[in-house]
CSV table of C-alpha atoms and ligand atoms in Angstrom, one decimal:
chain,number,residue,atom,x,y,z
A,145,GLU,CA,126.6,102.1,177.4
A,146,GLY,CA,123.5,104.3,178.7
A,147,VAL,CA,120.6,102.8,180.2
A,148,GLN,CA,118.2,103.9,177.0
A,149,PRO,CA,118.9,101.9,173.9
A,150,GLN,CA,120.6,104.1,171.3
A,151,ASP,CA,119.0,103.8,167.6
A,152,TYR,CA,121.5,105.0,165.1
A,153,THR,CA,121.5,104.9,161.5
A,154,LEU,CA,124.1,102.9,159.7
A,155,ILE,CA,125.4,105.2,156.7
A,156,LYS,CA,127.1,102.6,154.1
A,157,MET,CA,130.1,105.0,153.1
A,158,GLU,CA,131.5,102.7,149.8
A,159,VAL,CA,135.1,102.0,149.8
A,160,VAL,CA,136.1,103.2,146.1
A,161,PRO,CA,138.0,100.5,144.3
A,162,PRO,CA,141.0,99.6,143.5
A,163,PHE,CA,141.2,98.6,146.8
A,164,PRO,CA,144.5,98.7,148.7
A,165,PRO,CA,146.9,95.9,149.4
A,166,LYS,CA,145.7,95.7,153.3
A,167,LEU,CA,142.3,95.1,151.7
A,168,GLY,CA,143.0,93.0,148.8
A,169,ALA,CA,141.4,90.1,150.2
A,170,LEU,CA,138.2,91.9,149.4
A,171,GLU,CA,138.1,92.4,145.6
A,172,GLY,CA,135.3,91.8,144.1
A,173,ARG,CA,132.9,92.3,147.0
A,174,ARG,CA,131.3,95.9,148.0
A,175,VAL,CA,133.1,97.2,150.7
A,176,PHE,CA,131.6,100.0,153.4
A,177,LEU,CA,132.8,102.0,156.5
A,178,ALA,CA,129.6,101.3,158.5
A,179,ALA,CA,129.1,105.4,160.2
A,180,ALA,CA,126.6,105.3,163.0
A,181,THR,CA,124.8,108.9,163.4
A,182,LEU,CA,121.8,110.2,165.1
A,183,ARG,CA,121.5,113.1,162.3
A,184,PRO,CA,120.8,111.2,158.8
A,185,GLU,CA,119.2,114.9,157.6
A,186,THR,CA,122.7,116.3,157.6
A,187,MET,CA,124.2,113.7,155.6
A,188,TYR,CA,124.7,116.3,152.6
A,189,GLY,CA,127.0,118.1,154.4
A,190,GLN,CA,130.1,115.2,154.9
A,191,THR,CA,133.5,116.0,154.3
A,192,ASN,CA,135.0,112.9,155.4
A,193,SER,CA,134.7,109.9,157.5
A,194,TRP,CA,136.7,109.8,161.0
A,195,VAL,CA,138.6,106.6,162.6
A,196,LEU,CA,140.5,106.0,165.5
A,197,PRO,CA,144.0,105.5,164.5
A,198,ASN,CA,144.6,102.7,167.1
A,199,GLY,CA,141.6,101.5,166.8
A,200,LYS,CA,141.2,98.1,166.3
A,201,TYR,CA,138.4,97.2,163.0
A,202,GLY,CA,137.5,94.0,161.0
A,203,ALA,CA,135.7,93.9,157.6
A,204,PHE,CA,132.7,91.6,158.4
A,205,GLU,CA,130.6,89.5,156.2
A,206,ILE,CA,127.4,91.2,156.1
A,207,ASP,CA,126.0,89.0,153.2
A,208,GLU,CA,127.0,87.1,150.0
A,209,THR,CA,128.5,90.8,148.4
A,210,ASP,CA,128.5,93.4,151.5
A,211,VAL,CA,131.0,93.8,153.8
A,212,PHE,CA,131.1,96.2,156.7
A,213,ILE,CA,134.2,98.0,158.2
A,214,MET,CA,133.7,98.5,162.4
A,215,THR,CA,134.3,96.7,165.6
A,216,GLU,CA,133.8,93.5,166.7
A,217,ARG,CA,131.6,94.7,169.2
A,218,ALA,CA,129.5,96.6,166.5
A,219,ALA,CA,130.0,93.2,164.3
A,220,LEU,CA,128.3,90.8,167.2
A,221,ASN,CA,125.6,93.3,167.7
A,222,LEU,CA,124.3,93.5,164.1
A,223,SER,CA,124.7,89.6,163.9
A,224,TYR,CA,122.1,89.6,166.6
A,225,GLN,CA,120.1,92.1,164.2
A,226,LYS,CA,120.1,89.8,160.8
A,227,LEU,CA,122.9,91.8,159.7
A,228,SER,CA,125.5,89.0,159.1
A,229,ARG,CA,126.0,86.0,156.9
A,230,VAL,CA,126.4,83.9,159.2
A,231,PRO,CA,122.9,84.2,161.9
A,232,ASN,CA,124.3,85.6,165.5
A,233,LYS,CA,127.9,85.1,164.6
A,234,PRO,CA,130.2,87.7,163.0
A,235,THR,CA,132.7,86.8,160.2
A,236,CYS,CA,135.8,88.6,160.0
A,237,LEU,CA,137.6,88.3,156.8
A,238,VAL,CA,140.4,90.9,157.6
A,239,GLU,CA,141.8,92.2,160.8
A,240,LEU,CA,142.4,96.0,160.4
A,241,THR,CA,143.8,99.0,162.2
A,242,GLY,CA,142.5,102.7,161.9
A,243,GLN,CA,145.5,103.9,160.6
A,244,ASP,CA,145.2,101.1,157.8
A,245,LEU,CA,142.0,103.0,157.1
A,246,ILE,CA,143.5,106.5,156.6
A,247,GLY,CA,143.3,108.1,153.4
A,248,LEU,CA,140.3,105.2,151.7
A,249,PRO,CA,138.7,107.0,149.3
A,250,LEU,CA,134.7,106.9,150.0
A,251,ARG,CA,131.4,107.9,148.2
A,252,SER,CA,128.6,108.6,150.5
A,253,PRO,CA,124.8,108.4,150.3
A,254,LEU,CA,123.6,112.1,150.0
A,255,SER,CA,127.0,113.6,149.7
A,256,PHE,CA,127.4,117.0,147.8
A,257,ASN,CA,131.2,115.7,147.8
A,258,GLU,CA,131.3,112.9,145.4
A,259,ILE,CA,134.4,111.4,147.0
A,260,ILE,CA,135.4,112.0,150.8
A,261,TYR,CA,138.6,110.7,152.6
A,262,SER,CA,138.8,108.6,155.6
A,263,LEU,CA,141.0,110.5,158.1
A,264,PRO,CA,141.9,110.0,162.1
A,265,MET,CA,140.1,111.6,165.2
A,266,LEU,CA,141.2,111.0,168.7
A,267,ASN,CA,138.4,111.1,170.3
A,268,ILE,CA,136.2,108.2,168.9
A,269,LEU,CA,135.1,106.1,171.3
A,270,THR,CA,135.4,102.1,170.7
A,271,ASP,CA,132.9,101.3,172.6
A,272,LYS,CA,129.5,103.2,171.0
A,273,GLY,CA,128.2,102.8,167.8
A,274,THR,CA,130.2,101.2,165.0
A,275,GLY,CA,133.9,103.2,166.0
A,276,ILE,CA,133.0,104.8,162.4
A,277,VAL,CA,131.6,108.1,162.4
A,278,THR,CA,131.0,110.4,159.5
A,279,SER,CA,131.7,113.9,159.9
A,280,VAL,CA,129.4,116.8,159.0
A,281,PRO,CA,131.4,120.1,160.2
A,282,SER,CA,128.7,122.3,159.4
A,283,ASP,CA,126.7,120.8,162.4
A,284,SER,CA,128.9,118.7,164.5
A,285,PRO,CA,131.4,120.5,166.9
A,286,ASP,CA,133.4,117.6,167.2
A,287,ASP,CA,133.7,117.3,163.6
A,288,TYR,CA,134.0,121.1,163.0
A,289,MET,CA,136.9,121.1,165.3
A,290,ALA,CA,138.8,117.7,164.0
A,291,LEU,CA,138.7,119.1,160.6
A,292,GLN,CA,140.3,122.2,161.9
A,293,ASP,CA,143.2,121.0,163.7
A,294,LEU,CA,143.8,118.9,160.3
A,295,LYS,CA,144.0,121.6,158.4
A,296,SER,CA,145.5,124.1,160.3
A,297,LYS,CA,148.3,121.8,162.0
A,298,PRO,CA,151.0,120.1,158.9
A,299,ALA,CA,152.4,118.0,161.7
A,300,LEU,CA,149.2,116.5,162.8
A,301,ARG,CA,148.8,115.4,159.1
A,302,ALA,CA,152.1,114.3,158.9
A,303,LYS,CA,151.7,112.2,161.7
A,304,PHE,CA,149.0,109.8,160.9
A,305,GLY,CA,150.4,110.1,156.9
A,306,VAL,CA,147.0,112.4,155.8
A,307,LYS,CA,147.8,113.9,152.4
A,308,ASN,CA,146.7,117.6,152.0
A,309,ASP,CA,144.1,116.4,149.2
A,310,TRP,CA,142.3,114.6,151.6
A,311,VAL,CA,141.6,117.4,154.2
A,312,LEU,CA,142.7,121.1,152.2
A,313,PRO,CA,139.8,121.0,149.7
A,314,PHE,CA,137.2,120.3,151.5
A,315,GLU,CA,134.9,123.3,153.1
A,316,VAL,CA,132.1,123.1,155.5
A,317,VAL,CA,128.7,122.7,153.2
A,318,PRO,CA,125.6,124.8,154.8
A,319,VAL,CA,122.9,122.4,155.6
A,320,ILE,CA,120.5,123.4,158.0
A,321,ASN,CA,119.9,126.8,159.0
A,322,ILE,CA,119.3,128.1,163.0
A,323,PRO,CA,117.9,131.1,163.3
A,324,GLU,CA,119.7,131.9,166.2
A,325,PHE,CA,123.6,130.0,165.0
A,326,GLY,CA,122.9,130.8,161.1
A,327,GLU,CA,123.3,128.0,158.6
A,328,LYS,CA,127.2,126.8,160.0
A,329,SER,CA,125.9,126.2,163.5
A,330,ALA,CA,128.8,124.0,164.7
A,331,MET,CA,131.5,126.9,163.4
A,332,LYS,CA,129.5,129.5,164.9
A,333,VAL,CA,128.9,127.8,168.5
A,334,CYS,CA,132.6,126.8,168.7
A,335,PHE,CA,134.0,130.4,167.3
A,336,ASP,CA,131.6,132.0,170.6
A,337,LEU,CA,132.7,129.4,173.0
A,338,LYS,CA,136.4,130.1,171.8
A,339,ILE,CA,136.9,126.3,171.6
A,340,LYS,CA,140.8,126.0,170.1
A,341,SER,CA,141.1,122.4,169.1
A,342,GLN,CA,139.2,119.0,169.7
A,343,ASN,CA,141.0,118.6,173.0
A,344,GLU,CA,138.9,120.7,174.5
A,345,LYS,CA,135.9,118.2,175.7
A,346,GLU,CA,134.0,120.4,177.9
A,347,LYS,CA,133.6,123.2,175.8
A,348,LEU,CA,132.8,121.0,172.9
A,349,ALA,CA,130.4,119.0,174.9
A,350,GLU,CA,128.6,122.6,175.5
A,351,ALA,CA,128.7,123.1,172.0
A,352,LYS,CA,127.2,119.8,171.3
A,353,LYS,CA,124.1,120.5,173.6
A,354,LEU,CA,123.7,123.8,171.9
A,355,THR,CA,123.4,123.2,168.7
A,356,TYR,CA,121.9,119.1,168.9
A,357,LEU,CA,118.8,120.6,170.7
A,358,LYS,CA,118.6,123.4,168.6
A,359,GLY,CA,119.1,121.9,165.2
A,360,PHE,CA,116.4,119.8,166.3
A,361,THR,CA,113.8,122.1,167.4
A,362,GLU,CA,114.2,125.3,165.3
A,363,GLY,CA,116.5,124.0,162.4
A,364,THR,CA,115.3,124.2,158.8
A,365,MET,CA,116.6,122.3,155.8
A,366,LEU,CA,118.6,124.5,153.4
A,367,VAL,CA,119.4,121.9,150.7
A,368,GLY,CA,117.9,118.6,149.2
A,369,GLU,CA,114.5,116.9,148.5
A,370,TYR,CA,113.2,118.4,151.8
A,371,ALA,CA,114.6,122.2,151.3
A,372,GLY,CA,112.3,124.2,153.3
A,373,MET,CA,110.9,121.8,155.5
A,374,ARG,CA,111.5,121.7,159.5
A,375,VAL,CA,114.3,119.5,160.8
A,376,GLN,CA,112.0,117.3,162.8
A,377,GLU,CA,109.9,116.6,160.3
A,378,ALA,CA,112.3,116.3,157.4
A,379,LYS,CA,114.6,113.7,159.8
A,380,PRO,CA,112.3,110.8,159.6
A,381,LEU,CA,111.7,111.2,155.9
A,382,ILE,CA,115.3,111.4,154.9
A,383,ARG,CA,115.9,108.1,157.4
A,384,SER,CA,113.3,106.2,156.0
A,385,LYS,CA,114.6,106.8,152.7
A,386,LEU,CA,118.4,105.7,152.9
A,387,LEU,CA,116.7,102.5,154.7
A,388,LYS,CA,114.4,101.8,151.6
A,389,VAL,CA,117.0,103.0,149.0
A,390,GLY,CA,119.8,100.4,151.0
A,391,GLN,CA,122.2,103.3,151.5
A,392,ALA,CA,121.7,102.6,155.2
A,393,VAL,CA,120.7,100.2,158.0
A,394,THR,CA,119.2,100.4,161.4
A,395,TYR,CA,121.6,99.7,164.6
A,396,SER,CA,120.7,99.5,168.1
A,397,GLU,CA,122.7,99.3,171.3
B,24,A2H,B1,126.5,112.1,165.2
B,24,A2H,P1,125.5,109.6,171.6
B,24,A2H,CL1,125.8,116.8,162.0
B,24,A2H,N1,133.0,108.1,169.3
B,24,A2H,O1,126.4,112.2,163.8
B,24,A2H,C1,132.3,109.7,169.2
B,24,A2H,N2,131.3,110.2,168.5
B,24,A2H,C2,130.9,109.0,168.0
B,24,A2H,C3,130.7,107.5,167.8
B,24,A2H,C4,132.1,107.0,168.6
B,24,A2H,N3,132.2,105.6,168.6
B,24,A2H,N4,129.9,107.1,167.5
B,24,A2H,C5,128.8,108.2,166.6
B,24,A2H,N5,129.5,109.2,167.0
B,24,A2H,C6,129.0,110.9,166.9
B,24,A2H,C7,126.1,113.3,162.9
B,24,A2H,C8,126.4,114.5,164.0
B,24,A2H,C9,126.4,113.7,165.1
B,24,A2H,C10,126.1,115.9,164.0
B,24,A2H,C11,125.9,116.4,165.3
B,24,A2H,C12,125.9,116.1,166.3
B,24,A2H,C13,126.2,114.3,166.3
B,24,A2H,C14,127.4,113.7,161.9
B,24,A2H,N6,128.6,113.0,163.3
B,24,A2H,O2,126.0,113.9,167.2
B,24,A2H,O3,126.4,109.8,172.5
B,24,A2H,C15,128.4,110.6,166.1
B,24,A2H,O4,127.9,112.3,165.7
B,24,A2H,C16,126.0,114.7,168.8
B,24,A2H,C17,125.8,113.9,170.0
B,24,A2H,O5,125.6,108.3,171.0
B,24,A2H,C18,126.4,110.1,166.4
B,24,A2H,O6,126.0,111.5,165.5
B,24,A2H,O7,124.6,110.7,171.4
B,24,A2H,C19,126.7,110.6,167.7
B,24,A2H,O8,128.4,111.0,168.2
B,24,A2H,C20,126.0,109.8,168.2
B,24,A2H,O9,126.2,110.0,170.2
């Protein structure tokens, strides 16, 4: 954890029923993967969610109806932020591993893809955010390379039981134009830096720095309610709207 508090937006990615046997105890509840993001304005371009296959997760009671799947650490933080049925104490209904979550169909706010799937990523940190990440390959180099790896490596899909239909139909969806990098900035920067896989962490850190800063300062929205607006201006508007309609909550750590 850094010195500065980080203010995330938790995107409520709804698990589409019927639930698989592992989630059977949650039947009748509204169950969400709670994904921590710093880029709520990119949610139009979601293609999947990421989980750490051997990571430990739980299904935690947020209120009478809603259940969030995330790490226990995040559930504890949320319980101090009034997001727990029992104040200051997380209630875990089901213990889960990341592998249990792979292949869950999700309906996520603002996403042009109506149904997306939960997929494995190996670079997820369990001591940051919720341990669940929503994937926007147009604007995140990490997401772009992890999705490319799954698309191009049948053995990687097989290793984690990932079906072709959860990955192959999903293309990069343009969301933001950056003058220097175009409308698929993550793809362009990964290509320019000759990044070959999600394992090239140093190069990916460089790619992230380039796209993250330029996206915020020079990016323009291409889609959605605020198409044509600068990212700087659109970001707080999109975030507020997601919070207001109950499709997201704030989370700081
Ligand atoms: B961002 P910071 Cl489009 N492990 O969301 C690894 N990465 C995690 C994580 C975890 N436990 N929790 C969150 N993240 C990712 C969107 C996005 C993000 C875009 C572009 C850049 C970007 C879609 N993925 O992040 O270390 C989440 O991915 C680049 C920094 O707290 C979250 O925002 O600064 C970001 O990292 C938080 O990283």
